[in-house]
Every structure is written in C-alpha cells, then in structure tokens.
PDB file of C-alpha atoms in Angstrom:
ATOM      1  CA  LEU A   1     102.497 111.022-108.865  1.00  0.00           C
ATOM      2  CA  THR A   2     103.914 112.992-111.721  1.00  0.00           C
ATOM      3  CA  GLU A   3     107.117 114.922-111.130  1.00  0.00           C
ATOM      4  CA  ILE A   4     105.111 118.178-111.058  1.00  0.00           C
ATOM      5  CA  GLU A   5     102.608 116.780-108.543  1.00  0.00           C
ATOM      6  CA  PHE A   6     105.381 115.423-106.345  1.00  0.00           C
ATOM      7  CA  ASN A   7     107.201 118.765-106.382  1.00  0.00           C
ATOM      8  CA  LYS A   8     103.978 120.542-105.357  1.00  0.00           C
ATOM      9  CA  LEU A   9     103.493 118.011-102.579  1.00  0.00           C
ATOM     10  CA  LYS A  10     107.033 118.592-101.275  1.00  0.00           C
ATOM     11  CA  LEU A  11     106.375 122.348-101.013  1.00  0.00           C
ATOM     12  CA  VAL A  12     103.055 122.215 -99.133  1.00  0.00           C
ATOM     13  CA  ARG A  13     104.252 120.963 -95.697  1.00  0.00           C
ATOM     14  CA  LYS A  14     104.487 124.397 -94.046  1.00  0.00           C
ATOM     15  CA  GLN A  15     100.815 125.074 -94.886  1.00  0.00           C
ATOM     16  CA  LEU A  16      99.579 121.982 -93.058  1.00  0.00           C
ATOM     17  CA  THR A  17      98.134 121.439 -89.586  1.00  0.00           C
ATOM     18  CA  PRO A  18     100.300 119.398 -87.175  1.00  0.00           C
ATOM     19  CA  ALA A  19      98.199 116.260 -87.803  1.00  0.00           C
ATOM     20  CA  GLN A  20      98.509 116.731 -91.558  1.00  0.00           C
ATOM     21  CA  GLN A  21     102.255 117.282 -91.194  1.00  0.00           C
ATOM     22  CA  GLU A  22     102.525 113.915 -89.437  1.00  0.00           C
ATOM     23  CA  ALA A  23     100.715 112.213 -92.344  1.00  0.00           C
ATOM     24  CA  TRP A  24     102.937 114.111 -94.810  1.00  0.00           C
ATOM     25  CA  ASP A  25     106.077 112.989 -92.937  1.00  0.00           C
ATOM     26  CA  TYR A  26     105.143 109.308 -93.089  1.00  0.00           C
ATOM     27  CA  PHE A  27     104.191 109.604 -96.776  1.00  0.00           C
ATOM     28  CA  MET A  28     107.629 111.078 -97.453  1.00  0.00           C
ATOM     29  CA  LEU A  29     109.333 108.406 -95.331  1.00  0.00           C
ATOM     30  CA  SER A  30     107.892 105.739 -97.584  1.00  0.00           C
ATOM     31  CA  TYR A  31     109.330 107.531-100.599  1.00  0.00           C
ATOM     32  CA  LEU A  32     112.673 108.206 -98.912  1.00  0.00           C
ATOM     33  CA  PHE A  33     113.004 104.599 -97.717  1.00  0.00           C
ATOM     34  CA  ASN A  34     112.993 103.319-101.319  1.00  0.00           C
ATOM     35  CA  GLY A  35     109.227 102.825-101.358  1.00  0.00           C
ATOM     36  CA  ALA A  36     109.045 100.905 -98.086  1.00  0.00           C
ATOM     37  CA  ASN A  37     105.563 100.189 -96.797  1.00  0.00           C
ATOM     38  CA  LEU A  38     104.353 101.409 -93.417  1.00  0.00           C
ATOM     39  CA  ARG A  39     104.838  97.979 -91.831  1.00  0.00           C
ATOM     40  CA  ASP A  40     108.538  98.075 -92.712  1.00  0.00           C
ATOM     41  CA  ILE A  41     108.900 101.633 -91.408  1.00  0.00           C
ATOM     42  CA  ALA A  42     107.063 100.703 -88.195  1.00  0.00           C
ATOM     43  CA  ASN A  43     109.451  97.768 -87.644  1.00  0.00           C
ATOM     44  CA  LEU A  44     112.603  99.896 -87.896  1.00  0.00           C
ATOM     45  CA  LYS A  45     114.696  99.963 -84.731  1.00  0.00           C
ATOM     46  CA  PHE A  46     117.556 102.203 -83.719  1.00  0.00           C
ATOM     47  CA  SER A  47     119.773  99.117 -83.869  1.00  0.00           C
ATOM     48  CA  ASP A  48     119.158  99.114 -87.662  1.00  0.00           C
ATOM     49  CA  ILE A  49     121.082 102.383 -87.952  1.00  0.00           C
ATOM     50  CA  ASP A  50     124.784 102.253 -88.755  1.00  0.00           C
ATOM     51  CA  LYS A  51     126.087 105.597 -87.528  1.00  0.00           C
ATOM     52  CA  HIS A  52     129.521 104.949 -88.998  1.00  0.00           C
ATOM     53  CA  ASP A  53     128.153 104.547 -92.541  1.00  0.00           C
ATOM     54  CA  ASN A  54     125.173 106.873 -91.920  1.00  0.00           C
ATOM     55  CA  THR A  55     122.785 104.217 -93.237  1.00  0.00           C
ATOM     56  CA  ILE A  56     119.815 102.223 -92.098  1.00  0.00           C
ATOM     57  CA  THR A  57     119.391  98.598 -93.166  1.00  0.00           C
ATOM     58  CA  PHE A  58     116.207  96.552 -93.122  1.00  0.00           C
ATOM     59  CA  LYS A  59     114.436  93.657 -94.814  1.00  0.00           C
ATOM     60  CA  ARG A  60     110.955  94.010 -96.245  1.00  0.00           C
ATOM     61  CA  LYS A  61     108.406  92.080 -94.195  1.00  0.00           C
ATOM     62  CA  LYS A  62     106.523  91.131 -97.359  1.00  0.00           C
ATOM     63  CA  SER A  63     109.649  89.647 -98.970  1.00  0.00           C
ATOM     64  CA  SER A  64     110.574  87.677 -95.865  1.00  0.00           C
ATOM     65  CA  MET A  65     107.172  85.973 -95.989  1.00  0.00           C
ATOM     66  CA  ARG A  66     107.844  84.731 -99.528  1.00  0.00           C
ATOM     67  CA  LYS A  67     110.209  81.959-100.528  1.00  0.00           C
ATOM     68  CA  ARG A  68     112.382  84.215-102.673  1.00  0.00           C
ATOM     69  CA  SER A  69     115.457  85.770-101.143  1.00  0.00           C
ATOM     70  CA  ASP A  70     114.838  88.702 -98.867  1.00  0.00           C
ATOM     71  CA  LYS A  71     117.580  91.121 -99.803  1.00  0.00           C
ATOM     72  CA  GLU A  72     118.528  93.797 -97.326  1.00  0.00           C
ATOM     73  CA  ILE A  73     117.602  97.343 -98.219  1.00  0.00           C
ATOM     74  CA  VAL A  74     120.213  99.940 -97.336  1.00  0.00           C
ATOM     75  CA  VAL A  75     119.152 103.582 -97.222  1.00  0.00           C
ATOM     76  CA  VAL A  76     121.432 106.547 -96.650  1.00  0.00           C
ATOM     77  CA  LEU A  77     120.171 108.624 -93.740  1.00  0.00           C
ATOM     78  CA  SER A  78     119.609 111.853 -95.611  1.00  0.00           C
ATOM     79  CA  GLU A  79     119.094 115.166 -93.870  1.00  0.00           C
ATOM     80  CA  GLN A  80     115.355 114.911 -94.531  1.00  0.00           C
ATOM     81  CA  ILE A  81     115.103 111.404 -93.026  1.00  0.00           C
ATOM     82  CA  SER A  82     117.129 112.516 -90.006  1.00  0.00           C
ATOM     83  CA  LYS A  83     114.832 115.513 -89.475  1.00  0.00           C
ATOM     84  CA  ILE A  84     111.744 113.295 -89.578  1.00  0.00           C
ATOM     85  CA  ILE A  85     113.341 110.844 -87.127  1.00  0.00           C
ATOM     86  CA  GLU A  86     114.164 113.747 -84.819  1.00  0.00           C
ATOM     87  CA  LEU A  87     110.627 115.107 -85.078  1.00  0.00           C
ATOM     88  CA  ARG A  88     108.619 111.859 -85.056  1.00  0.00           C
ATOM     89  CA  GLY A  89     110.939 109.296 -83.509  1.00  0.00           C
ATOM     90  CA  ASN A  90     111.047 107.671 -80.101  1.00  0.00           C
ATOM     91  CA  PRO A  91     113.890 108.420 -77.690  1.00  0.00           C
ATOM     92  CA  GLU A  92     117.041 106.836 -79.072  1.00  0.00           C
ATOM     93  CA  GLU A  93     117.776 103.456 -77.540  1.00  0.00           C
ATOM     94  CA  SER A  94     118.972 100.559 -79.657  1.00  0.00           C
ATOM     95  CA  GLN A  95     116.104  98.260 -78.628  1.00  0.00           C
ATOM     96  CA  ASN A  96     113.447 100.906 -79.375  1.00  0.00           C
ATOM     97  CA  TYR A  97     111.420 101.141 -82.511  1.00  0.00           C
ATOM     98  CA  ILE A  98     112.471 104.335 -84.263  1.00  0.00           C
ATOM     99  CA  PHE A  99     108.891 105.485 -84.803  1.00  0.00           C
ATOM    100  CA  PRO A 100     106.059 105.307 -82.234  1.00  0.00           C
ATOM    101  CA  ILE A 101     103.782 103.157 -84.368  1.00  0.00           C
ATOM    102  CA  PHE A 102     104.381  99.894 -82.493  1.00  0.00           C
ATOM    103  CA  SER A 103     104.742 100.023 -78.729  1.00  0.00           C
ATOM    104  CA  GLY A 104     106.625  96.757 -78.404  1.00  0.00           C
ATOM    105  CA  ASN A 105     103.703  95.211 -76.518  1.00  0.00           C
ATOM    106  CA  GLU A 106     102.116  93.701 -79.619  1.00  0.00           C
ATOM    107  CA  ASN A 107     101.808  89.958 -79.217  1.00  0.00           C
ATOM    108  CA  ASN A 108     101.769  88.906 -82.868  1.00  0.00           C
ATOM    109  CA  ASP A 109     101.726  89.919 -86.523  1.00  0.00           C
ATOM    110  CA  ILE A 110      97.930  90.204 -86.535  1.00  0.00           C
ATOM    111  CA  GLU A 111      98.027  92.930 -83.864  1.00  0.00           C
ATOM    112  CA  LYS A 112     100.738  94.755 -85.821  1.00  0.00           C
ATOM    113  CA  SER A 113      98.698  94.504 -89.029  1.00  0.00           C
ATOM    114  CA  ILE A 114      95.676  96.033 -87.293  1.00  0.00           C
ATOM    115  CA  ILE A 115      97.774  98.955 -86.032  1.00  0.00           C
ATOM    116  CA  VAL A 116      99.221  99.580 -89.506  1.00  0.00           C
ATOM    117  CA  LYS A 117      95.747  99.504 -91.089  1.00  0.00           C
ATOM    118  CA  GLU A 118      94.379 101.934 -88.486  1.00  0.00           C
ATOM    119  CA  LYS A 119      97.282 104.364 -89.008  1.00  0.00           C
ATOM    120  CA  THR A 120      97.016 104.160 -92.787  1.00  0.00           C
ATOM    121  CA  HIS A 121      93.254 104.779 -92.617  1.00  0.00           C
ATOM    122  CA  SER A 122      93.716 107.758 -90.285  1.00  0.00           C
ATOM    123  CA  TRP A 123      96.429 109.284 -92.457  1.00  0.00           C
ATOM    124  CA  GLY A 124      94.463 108.529 -95.636  1.00  0.00           C
ATOM    125  CA  LYS A 125      91.851 111.110 -94.657  1.00  0.00           C
ATOM    126  CA  LYS A 126      94.586 113.674 -94.088  1.00  0.00           C
ATOM    127  CA  TRP A 127      96.321 112.881 -97.403  1.00  0.00           C
ATOM    128  CA  GLU A 128      93.179 113.972 -99.250  1.00  0.00           C
ATOM    129  CA  LEU A 129      93.310 117.335 -97.451  1.00  0.00           C
ATOM    130  CA  ILE A 130      97.046 117.602 -98.160  1.00  0.00           C
ATOM    131  CA  ALA A 131      96.413 116.903-101.852  1.00  0.00           C
ATOM    132  CA  ASN A 132      93.808 119.685-101.918  1.00  0.00           C
ATOM    133  CA  LYS A 133      96.255 122.153-100.381  1.00  0.00           C
ATOM    134  CA  ALA A 134      98.979 121.087-102.811  1.00  0.00           C
ATOM    135  CA  GLY A 135      96.648 121.421-105.773  1.00  0.00           C
ATOM    136  CA  ILE A 136      97.202 117.842-106.936  1.00  0.00           C
ATOM    137  CA  ARG A 137      94.891 114.894-107.511  1.00  0.00           C
ATOM    138  CA  LYS A 138      92.722 114.056-104.515  1.00  0.00           C
ATOM    139  CA  ASP A 139      93.224 110.282-104.493  1.00  0.00           C
ATOM    140  CA  LEU A 140      96.573 110.489-102.711  1.00  0.00           C
ATOM    141  CA  THR A 141      97.400 107.196-101.001  1.00  0.00           C
ATOM    142  CA  TYR A 142     100.307 105.659 -99.139  1.00  0.00           C
ATOM    143  CA  GLN A 143     100.798 103.321-102.075  1.00  0.00           C
ATOM    144  CA  MET A 144     101.479 106.357-104.289  1.00  0.00           C
ATOM    145  CA  ALA A 145     104.574 107.209-102.250  1.00  0.00           C
ATOM    146  CA  ARG A 146     105.897 103.738-102.975  1.00  0.00           C
ATOM    147  CA  HIS A 147     105.025 103.877-106.660  1.00  0.00           C
ATOM    148  CA  THR A 148     106.394 107.411-107.032  1.00  0.00           C
ATOM    149  CA  TYR A 149     109.737 106.189-105.699  1.00  0.00           C
ATOM    150  CA  ALA A 150     109.734 103.259-108.126  1.00  0.00           C
ATOM    151  CA  THR A 151     108.848 105.488-111.079  1.00  0.00           C
ATOM    152  CA  THR A 152     111.473 108.079-110.129  1.00  0.00           C
ATOM    153  CA  ALA A 153     114.104 105.353-109.775  1.00  0.00           C
ATOM    154  CA  ASP A 154     113.165 103.898-113.166  1.00  0.00           C
ATOM    155  CA  LEU A 155     113.283 107.319-114.864  1.00  0.00           C
ATOM    156  CA  ASN A 156     116.763 107.810-113.399  1.00  0.00           C
ATOM    157  CA  SER A 157     117.935 104.422-114.765  1.00  0.00           C
ATOM    158  CA  ILE A 158     118.332 102.851-111.324  1.00  0.00           C
ATOM    159  CA  PRO A 159     118.311  99.062-111.782  1.00  0.00           C
ATOM    160  CA  ILE A 160     115.057  97.367-110.780  1.00  0.00           C
ATOM    161  CA  GLU A 161     116.964  95.247-108.246  1.00  0.00           C
ATOM    162  CA  GLU A 162     117.669  98.406-106.267  1.00  0.00           C
TER     163      GLU A 162
END
C-alpha cells in the first residue's frame, strides 16, 4: 500500500462492523509484527512475551523450514499491539496461544495450515469491504500488510536484515 492508502486504512477501523474490525486487527498485527504471516502470529504463545523488556520474540515458521539460519524476530509490544492482544487474545497463561486461531488440539502442521487458509479466506472477503470503506484499492490482501511493512522499513533506511 502507498503511505496515503495505509493512512486511510488506519483511520477506518471505527466505521467497521465487529467482524470487519477483527479482520482489520489481524491485518494490522501482520504489519506491526514486522510483516509476520498469519501462521507465525497464530503460533505466538504468552511464553514468547518478555514482560521485563516489553517485547515478544518468535521465529518465522517459513525460515525454520529452510536450511538457512532462522533468526529470532524481536518486536516491541507497542500500545497498539497490546490493545489488540487485550481485545482478541486468549486468557493469559504462558502455555496458551496468544490468539484464538489454533486451539492446541491440532495434530500436525497440515491441520494448522488448513486453519490458517480458512481464516485468511474468511478475512479476505472482509478486507475488500474494508478497502471500500477506506477508499483505497479493492485488492487488499494479507500479503499487502507484510509488503507494506517491508516497504515502510526500506523507506526509513532500516537494514534488510531487520
């Protein structure tokens, strides 16, 4: 998204239905978690949060499946992230997933992949409606949150390794 489109998107949340707000929240989480994909967000647990440093640390699932090093990603728990966790998160217990995407009863990665695809598909329909309300392009996708983060980071001279 362009900077103008992203700013319009940030302002539209209050105009959305509760279901659209949920889709908006997860879109923003991807952006706020350094472009993390939904699978990585779904895998986050309360034990990943360091309350002393006010950060959350995780490894990308996609990177861990490759032979290259899977560097940890450390994200500061901003006020906006904390609000979304409070609104969308599970009850706080260290063994719990932060977000109620996975129940913990999934038997394997295939089951988790199916859940992520179903959620993304469901939210995809809502993102089109959100884009209409924001007055931005209609082809809004989860991938755009990730790419918008990367573009914003690049424009702000943040090293690609980050």
